[in-house]
Amino acid sequence: MSSDMAPSALPGHWIAADRTGIHVRPADMWIDPSVPRASAFITHGHGDHARSGHGETFATPETLAIMGLRYGTVDGIPIRYGEVIERGGVRISFHPAGHVLGSAQILLEHAGERVVVTGDYKRRPDPTCAPFELVPCDIFVTEATFGLPVFRHPPIEQEIAKLLNARAANPERCVLVGAYALGKAQRVIAELRRASHADPIYLHGALEKMCRLYEELGVDLGELRLVSETAKEDLAGRIILCPPSALTDRWSRRLPDPITAMASGWMRVRQRARARQVELPLVISDHADWDELTDTIATLRPAETWVTHGAEEALVHWCHTHQLRARALAVAGYEDEDD
């Protein structure tokens, strides 16, 4: 085994972590592995957690449907929230993570110990997915995507109001919102509906299939239309969603003087908004912010917190200053620029 693949130092523990994922030794299963494994348990459908090519894939029915849309046929075994299965003396159950549709925390019970692996999560209400559930545990394995005190997300109602106000003030223009195809786009649409925006919302073709899948899975998104099937003059005064990569490409040039917006937790950082030529930054994230991360740990008070995927050092330091045991895991991750 090469040095960059060596397990993290968890001496004598029944869970190991290396750069490819988290290994549950007694069950010989991996959580969110980045390389093909014989047995993979997947927290949610984003590409840095859900990969194709595993021998067998355990996930919520919604996550399996999302993986099927993205990867084609998946050898999947569905596990519903609260359902318990047992492998190698380990009791395994899935619990809502509040991140995107079907997202789950995975509770592992073995040798008198409870370990929760969160995957990605948020604590804010989201009309498109089940809310986060606090699951008591001895070891809490948490993400830290926005694990710095600078990241404190505003109420989503405030950001949706900014979007609607920009539209109302510029009836001759359209508002073009860059939004991640899985989770973010559907949440923005659902929040617009919750704010009483009943007009058709227009989509880049790359977002259509995922939005339709959400509808098939019971999430009402209202009337959606494709930009490709609409005349340019009919798009004035409209809200249009597209992948962030399409905000400034040739496709956007056929739109009526778009106000360029982006929905992302990274829009808190002005340099990122400027780099993407974003006129209307919308701080809307599907990850826990600093206060949500620290409040969750303070409420659960696990015997130990393991931190991964993000600003691990800052969150570990916060734990230590609050007399809580914590360590960073060496699982390879990457910032989701389009969060």
Short mmCIF file of C-alpha atoms in Angstrom, two decimals:
data_model
loop_
_atom_site.label_atom_id
_atom_site.label_comp_id
_atom_site.label_asym_id
_atom_site.label_seq_id
_atom_site.Cartn_x
_atom_site.Cartn_y
_atom_site.Cartn_z
CA MET A 1 0.00 0.00 0.00
CA SER A 2 1.49 3.39 -0.98
CA SER A 3 2.06 6.02 1.69
CA ASP A 4 -0.75 8.27 0.44
CA MET A 5 -3.18 5.37 0.79
CA ALA A 6 -2.15 4.36 4.31
CA PRO A 7 -4.97 4.31 6.86
CA SER A 8 -5.25 7.24 9.26
CA ALA A 9 -3.94 6.56 12.74
CA LEU A 10 -6.94 5.19 14.60
CA PRO A 11 -5.04 2.70 16.78
CA GLY A 12 -6.98 -0.46 17.48
CA HIS A 13 -10.28 0.94 16.28
CA TRP A 14 -12.79 -0.98 14.17
CA ILE A 15 -13.06 1.95 11.73
CA ALA A 16 -10.16 3.07 9.53
CA ALA A 17 -9.88 5.96 7.10
CA ASP A 18 -7.59 6.50 4.16
CA ARG A 19 -7.61 8.87 1.22
CA THR A 20 -10.20 6.76 -0.59
CA GLY A 21 -12.87 6.69 2.12
CA ILE A 22 -13.92 5.27 5.49
CA HIS A 23 -13.52 1.52 6.03
CA VAL A 24 -15.70 -0.33 8.54
CA ARG A 25 -13.47 -3.29 9.22
CA PRO A 26 -15.81 -5.91 10.81
CA ALA A 27 -18.36 -5.45 8.02
CA ASP A 28 -15.71 -5.02 5.30
CA MET A 29 -17.67 -2.09 3.90
CA TRP A 30 -16.67 1.38 2.76
CA ILE A 31 -18.53 4.67 3.18
CA ASP A 32 -18.43 7.04 0.19
CA PRO A 33 -15.33 5.41 -1.36
CA SER A 34 -13.70 7.28 -4.23
CA VAL A 35 -12.51 4.05 -5.90
CA PRO A 36 -14.56 0.92 -6.74
CA ARG A 37 -15.16 -1.31 -3.71
CA ALA A 38 -16.96 -4.63 -3.29
CA SER A 39 -19.36 -3.07 -0.79
CA ALA A 40 -20.09 0.68 -0.68
CA PHE A 41 -22.49 2.62 1.53
CA ILE A 42 -23.29 6.01 0.00
CA THR A 43 -24.45 9.06 1.98
CA HIS A 44 -25.82 11.05 -1.00
CA GLY A 45 -25.67 11.51 -4.75
CA HIS A 46 -23.04 14.22 -5.27
CA GLY A 47 -20.08 13.08 -7.34
CA ASP A 48 -17.48 13.46 -4.60
CA HIS A 49 -19.42 10.93 -2.49
CA ALA A 50 -21.26 8.70 -4.99
CA ARG A 51 -19.12 6.95 -7.58
CA SER A 52 -19.97 4.19 -10.02
CA GLY A 53 -18.34 0.78 -10.35
CA HIS A 54 -18.89 -0.71 -6.88
CA GLY A 55 -19.74 -4.39 -6.48
CA GLU A 56 -22.83 -3.51 -4.43
CA THR A 57 -24.18 -0.11 -3.42
CA PHE A 58 -26.28 0.60 -0.32
CA ALA A 59 -28.10 3.94 -0.23
CA THR A 60 -31.53 5.48 0.26
CA PRO A 61 -33.99 4.82 -2.57
CA GLU A 62 -33.73 8.48 -3.64
CA THR A 63 -29.93 8.38 -3.77
CA LEU A 64 -30.03 5.19 -5.81
CA ALA A 65 -32.45 6.86 -8.24
CA ILE A 66 -30.10 9.85 -8.52
CA MET A 67 -27.12 7.57 -9.12
CA GLY A 68 -29.12 5.66 -11.72
CA LEU A 69 -29.82 8.91 -13.58
CA ARG A 70 -26.19 9.95 -13.45
CA TYR A 71 -24.42 6.63 -14.01
CA GLY A 72 -26.93 4.31 -15.60
CA THR A 73 -27.49 0.91 -14.04
CA VAL A 74 -26.43 0.67 -10.37
CA ASP A 75 -26.36 -2.60 -8.43
CA GLY A 76 -28.20 -0.96 -5.57
CA ILE A 77 -29.73 -2.15 -2.31
CA PRO A 78 -32.16 0.47 -0.94
CA ILE A 79 -32.17 1.33 2.76
CA ARG A 80 -34.90 3.62 4.04
CA TYR A 81 -34.45 6.08 6.89
CA GLY A 82 -34.56 4.22 10.21
CA GLU A 83 -34.26 0.76 8.66
CA VAL A 84 -31.58 -1.38 10.35
CA ILE A 85 -29.40 -4.00 8.67
CA GLU A 86 -26.53 -6.01 10.15
CA ARG A 87 -23.19 -6.98 8.59
CA GLY A 88 -20.28 -8.57 10.40
CA GLY A 89 -21.74 -7.74 13.78
CA VAL A 90 -22.24 -4.07 12.86
CA ARG A 91 -25.76 -2.58 13.03
CA ILE A 92 -26.19 -0.02 10.26
CA SER A 93 -28.98 2.50 9.81
CA PHE A 94 -29.56 5.62 7.70
CA HIS A 95 -30.87 8.93 9.10
CA PRO A 96 -31.73 12.21 7.34
CA ALA A 97 -28.84 14.61 6.73
CA GLY A 98 -30.85 17.53 5.33
CA HIS A 99 -28.28 18.10 2.55
CA VAL A 100 -30.15 17.12 -0.64
CA LEU A 101 -32.95 14.71 -1.52
CA GLY A 102 -32.10 11.25 -0.15
CA SER A 103 -29.03 12.39 1.77
CA ALA A 104 -28.27 10.31 4.86
CA GLN A 105 -26.09 10.11 7.90
CA ILE A 106 -24.95 6.56 8.54
CA LEU A 107 -25.13 5.23 12.11
CA LEU A 108 -22.80 2.32 12.88
CA GLU A 109 -23.22 0.36 16.14
CA HIS A 110 -20.57 -2.16 17.18
CA ALA A 111 -18.72 -3.25 20.31
CA GLY A 112 -20.88 -1.02 22.51
CA GLU A 113 -20.03 2.08 20.47
CA ARG A 114 -22.12 4.34 18.22
CA VAL A 115 -20.46 6.11 15.30
CA VAL A 116 -22.28 8.58 13.04
CA VAL A 117 -20.84 9.46 9.62
CA THR A 118 -22.67 12.55 8.41
CA GLY A 119 -21.57 12.81 4.80
CA ASP A 120 -22.60 16.38 3.97
CA TYR A 121 -25.37 18.01 5.98
CA LYS A 122 -27.17 21.22 6.87
CA ARG A 123 -29.50 22.20 9.68
CA ARG A 124 -31.64 24.77 7.81
CA PRO A 125 -35.15 23.80 6.64
CA ASP A 126 -35.30 22.72 2.99
CA PRO A 127 -38.60 21.97 1.22
CA THR A 128 -36.88 19.47 -1.09
CA CYS A 129 -35.52 16.99 1.46
CA ALA A 130 -36.05 15.49 4.91
CA PRO A 131 -34.65 17.61 7.76
CA PHE A 132 -31.42 16.78 9.58
CA GLU A 133 -31.84 14.43 12.53
CA LEU A 134 -29.65 14.66 15.62
CA VAL A 135 -28.40 11.11 16.26
CA PRO A 136 -26.71 10.56 19.65
CA CYS A 137 -23.30 8.96 19.23
CA ASP A 138 -19.91 8.30 20.80
CA ILE A 139 -17.94 9.29 17.69
CA PHE A 140 -19.23 11.99 15.32
CA VAL A 141 -17.65 12.06 11.85
CA THR A 142 -18.49 15.48 10.47
CA GLU A 143 -17.83 17.39 7.28
CA ALA A 144 -16.22 20.85 7.50
CA THR A 145 -16.79 22.38 4.06
CA PHE A 146 -17.56 25.76 5.64
CA GLY A 147 -15.58 25.12 8.80
CA LEU A 148 -14.34 28.68 9.32
CA PRO A 149 -15.97 31.42 11.44
CA VAL A 150 -16.28 33.71 8.38
CA PHE A 151 -18.95 31.38 6.96
CA ARG A 152 -22.27 32.27 8.56
CA HIS A 153 -25.06 31.78 6.02
CA PRO A 154 -27.89 34.36 6.01
CA PRO A 155 -31.55 33.29 6.08
CA ILE A 156 -32.50 31.90 2.68
CA GLU A 157 -35.61 34.11 2.66
CA GLN A 158 -33.28 37.14 2.53
CA GLU A 159 -31.41 35.79 -0.50
CA ILE A 160 -34.59 34.81 -2.36
CA ALA A 161 -35.95 38.32 -1.70
CA LYS A 162 -32.78 39.78 -3.30
CA LEU A 163 -33.40 37.61 -6.36
CA LEU A 164 -37.06 38.61 -6.68
CA ASN A 165 -36.27 42.29 -6.09
CA ALA A 166 -33.65 42.25 -8.86
CA ARG A 167 -36.20 40.76 -11.23
CA ALA A 168 -38.87 43.31 -10.30
CA ALA A 169 -36.46 46.22 -10.74
CA ASN A 170 -35.32 45.09 -14.19
CA PRO A 171 -38.37 43.88 -16.14
CA GLU A 172 -36.54 44.21 -19.47
CA ARG A 173 -33.77 41.84 -18.34
CA CYS A 174 -33.76 38.24 -17.11
CA VAL A 175 -32.10 36.92 -13.96
CA LEU A 176 -29.76 34.03 -14.73
CA VAL A 177 -28.96 31.96 -11.63
CA GLY A 178 -26.06 29.53 -11.59
CA ALA A 179 -27.05 26.59 -9.40
CA TYR A 180 -25.59 23.12 -8.89
CA ALA A 181 -27.62 20.55 -10.83
CA LEU A 182 -28.34 18.26 -7.85
CA GLY A 183 -29.98 19.84 -4.84
CA LYS A 184 -29.24 23.53 -5.24
CA ALA A 185 -31.29 24.12 -8.39
CA GLN A 186 -34.32 22.33 -6.98
CA ARG A 187 -34.02 24.10 -3.62
CA VAL A 188 -33.88 27.53 -5.27
CA ILE A 189 -36.98 26.68 -7.31
CA ALA A 190 -38.85 25.37 -4.26
CA GLU A 191 -37.92 28.44 -2.21
CA LEU A 192 -39.11 30.72 -5.01
CA ARG A 193 -42.44 28.88 -4.93
CA ARG A 194 -42.55 29.24 -1.14
CA ALA A 195 -42.06 32.98 -1.65
CA SER A 196 -45.20 32.97 -3.89
CA HIS A 197 -43.35 33.18 -7.21
CA ALA A 198 -45.84 31.23 -9.34
CA ASP A 199 -44.55 32.20 -12.80
CA PRO A 200 -42.85 29.60 -15.00
CA ILE A 201 -39.18 29.12 -14.19
CA TYR A 202 -36.86 28.47 -17.11
CA LEU A 203 -34.09 25.88 -17.24
CA HIS A 204 -30.89 25.20 -19.10
CA GLY A 205 -31.27 21.75 -20.65
CA ALA A 206 -28.60 20.28 -18.35
CA LEU A 207 -30.87 20.78 -15.33
CA GLU A 208 -34.06 19.30 -16.74
CA LYS A 209 -33.57 15.58 -16.03
CA MET A 210 -32.65 16.07 -12.38
CA CYS A 211 -35.57 18.44 -11.83
CA ARG A 212 -37.94 15.93 -13.43
CA LEU A 213 -36.53 13.16 -11.23
CA TYR A 214 -37.19 15.28 -8.14
CA GLU A 215 -40.78 15.68 -9.32
CA GLU A 216 -41.11 11.92 -9.86
CA LEU A 217 -39.86 11.45 -6.29
CA GLY A 218 -42.58 13.72 -4.92
CA VAL A 219 -41.03 17.22 -4.87
CA ASP A 220 -43.38 19.80 -6.42
CA LEU A 221 -41.43 22.40 -8.42
CA GLY A 222 -44.29 24.10 -10.25
CA GLU A 223 -44.18 24.96 -13.95
CA LEU A 224 -40.75 24.53 -15.53
CA ARG A 225 -39.87 25.38 -19.12
CA LEU A 226 -36.75 25.00 -21.23
CA VAL A 227 -34.88 28.05 -22.49
CA SER A 228 -34.22 26.20 -25.75
CA GLU A 229 -37.95 26.08 -26.46
CA THR A 230 -38.61 29.76 -25.69
CA ALA A 231 -38.15 32.88 -27.83
CA LYS A 232 -35.60 35.41 -26.54
CA GLU A 233 -38.18 38.18 -26.18
CA ASP A 234 -40.32 35.94 -23.97
CA LEU A 235 -37.47 35.55 -21.47
CA ALA A 236 -37.43 39.20 -20.40
CA GLY A 237 -38.45 39.49 -16.76
CA ARG A 238 -37.97 35.75 -16.21
CA ILE A 239 -35.88 33.73 -13.77
CA ILE A 240 -33.62 31.23 -15.48
CA LEU A 241 -31.49 28.52 -13.85
CA CYS A 242 -28.36 27.04 -15.37
CA PRO A 243 -25.24 25.14 -14.29
CA PRO A 244 -22.61 27.57 -12.94
CA SER A 245 -20.37 26.71 -15.89
CA ALA A 246 -22.98 28.14 -18.29
CA LEU A 247 -23.19 31.58 -16.65
CA THR A 248 -20.76 33.20 -19.07
CA ASP A 249 -20.50 30.76 -21.95
CA ARG A 250 -21.94 31.14 -25.46
CA TRP A 251 -25.30 29.72 -24.40
CA SER A 252 -26.03 32.73 -22.17
CA ARG A 253 -25.52 35.21 -25.01
CA ARG A 254 -28.95 34.48 -26.44
CA LEU A 255 -30.62 35.73 -23.27
CA PRO A 256 -32.04 39.27 -22.85
CA ASP A 257 -29.28 41.18 -20.99
CA PRO A 258 -29.05 38.72 -18.08
CA ILE A 259 -28.41 39.75 -14.49
CA THR A 260 -25.84 37.11 -13.60
CA ALA A 261 -26.45 35.52 -10.19
CA MET A 262 -25.03 32.50 -8.42
CA ALA A 263 -26.44 30.51 -5.50
CA SER A 264 -23.55 29.22 -3.40
CA GLY A 265 -22.15 29.37 0.10
CA TRP A 266 -18.90 30.50 -1.52
CA MET A 267 -20.60 33.75 -2.55
CA ARG A 268 -19.78 34.93 0.97
CA VAL A 269 -16.25 35.42 -0.44
CA ARG A 270 -16.32 38.49 -2.68
CA GLN A 271 -13.27 37.44 -4.66
CA ARG A 272 -15.09 34.29 -5.78
CA ALA A 273 -18.09 36.30 -6.94
CA ARG A 274 -15.83 38.66 -8.89
CA ALA A 275 -13.87 35.78 -10.41
CA ARG A 276 -17.11 34.31 -11.77
CA GLN A 277 -18.33 37.72 -12.97
CA VAL A 278 -21.37 37.42 -10.71
CA GLU A 279 -23.50 40.56 -10.51
CA LEU A 280 -25.89 39.20 -7.88
CA PRO A 281 -24.21 36.85 -5.37
CA LEU A 282 -26.73 34.73 -3.45
CA VAL A 283 -25.35 33.13 -0.30
CA ILE A 284 -27.36 29.91 -0.42
CA SER A 285 -25.62 26.75 0.77
CA ASP A 286 -26.61 23.13 1.26
CA HIS A 287 -23.83 22.66 3.83
CA ALA A 288 -23.76 23.51 7.52
CA ASP A 289 -22.13 26.86 8.26
CA TRP A 290 -19.72 27.50 11.15
CA ASP A 291 -22.47 27.99 13.73
CA GLU A 292 -24.36 24.89 12.60
CA LEU A 293 -21.20 22.79 12.75
CA THR A 294 -20.19 23.94 16.21
CA ASP A 295 -23.75 23.92 17.59
CA THR A 296 -24.22 20.34 16.39
CA ILE A 297 -21.04 19.16 18.10
CA ALA A 298 -21.87 21.10 21.27
CA THR A 299 -25.36 19.56 21.40
CA LEU A 300 -24.26 15.98 20.71
CA ARG A 301 -21.12 16.20 22.87
CA PRO A 302 -19.65 12.98 21.49
CA ALA A 303 -16.66 11.36 23.17
CA GLU A 304 -14.69 12.26 20.04
CA THR A 305 -15.26 14.18 16.81
CA TRP A 306 -13.55 13.20 13.58
CA VAL A 307 -13.45 15.95 10.94
CA THR A 308 -13.14 15.57 7.19
CA HIS A 309 -13.84 17.29 3.83
CA GLY A 310 -13.02 20.94 4.36
CA ALA A 311 -11.41 23.23 6.93
CA GLU A 312 -10.60 20.40 9.32
CA GLU A 313 -7.95 22.22 11.35
CA ALA A 314 -10.19 25.12 12.41
CA LEU A 315 -13.00 22.85 13.59
CA VAL A 316 -10.58 20.54 15.42
CA HIS A 317 -9.08 23.60 17.12
CA TRP A 318 -12.57 24.79 18.17
CA CYS A 319 -13.25 21.38 19.71
CA HIS A 320 -9.99 21.45 21.63
CA THR A 321 -10.68 24.94 23.01
CA HIS A 322 -14.02 23.62 24.28
CA GLN A 323 -12.39 20.58 25.95
CA LEU A 324 -13.74 18.19 23.32
CA ARG A 325 -11.58 15.47 21.78
CA ALA A 326 -11.21 15.76 18.01
CA ARG A 327 -8.97 14.78 15.13
CA ALA A 328 -8.82 15.31 11.37
CA LEU A 329 -9.16 12.34 9.02
CA ALA A 330 -7.06 12.07 5.88
CA VAL A 331 -9.94 11.38 3.49
CA ALA A 332 -9.31 13.05 0.15
CA GLY A 333 -12.02 15.52 -0.76
CA TYR A 334 -12.37 18.63 -2.82
CA GLU A 335 -14.23 21.87 -2.38
CA ASP A 336 -17.47 21.89 -4.25
CA GLU A 337 -16.99 25.19 -6.07
CA ASP A 338 -20.64 25.14 -7.07
CA ASP A 339 -22.13 24.62 -3.61
#
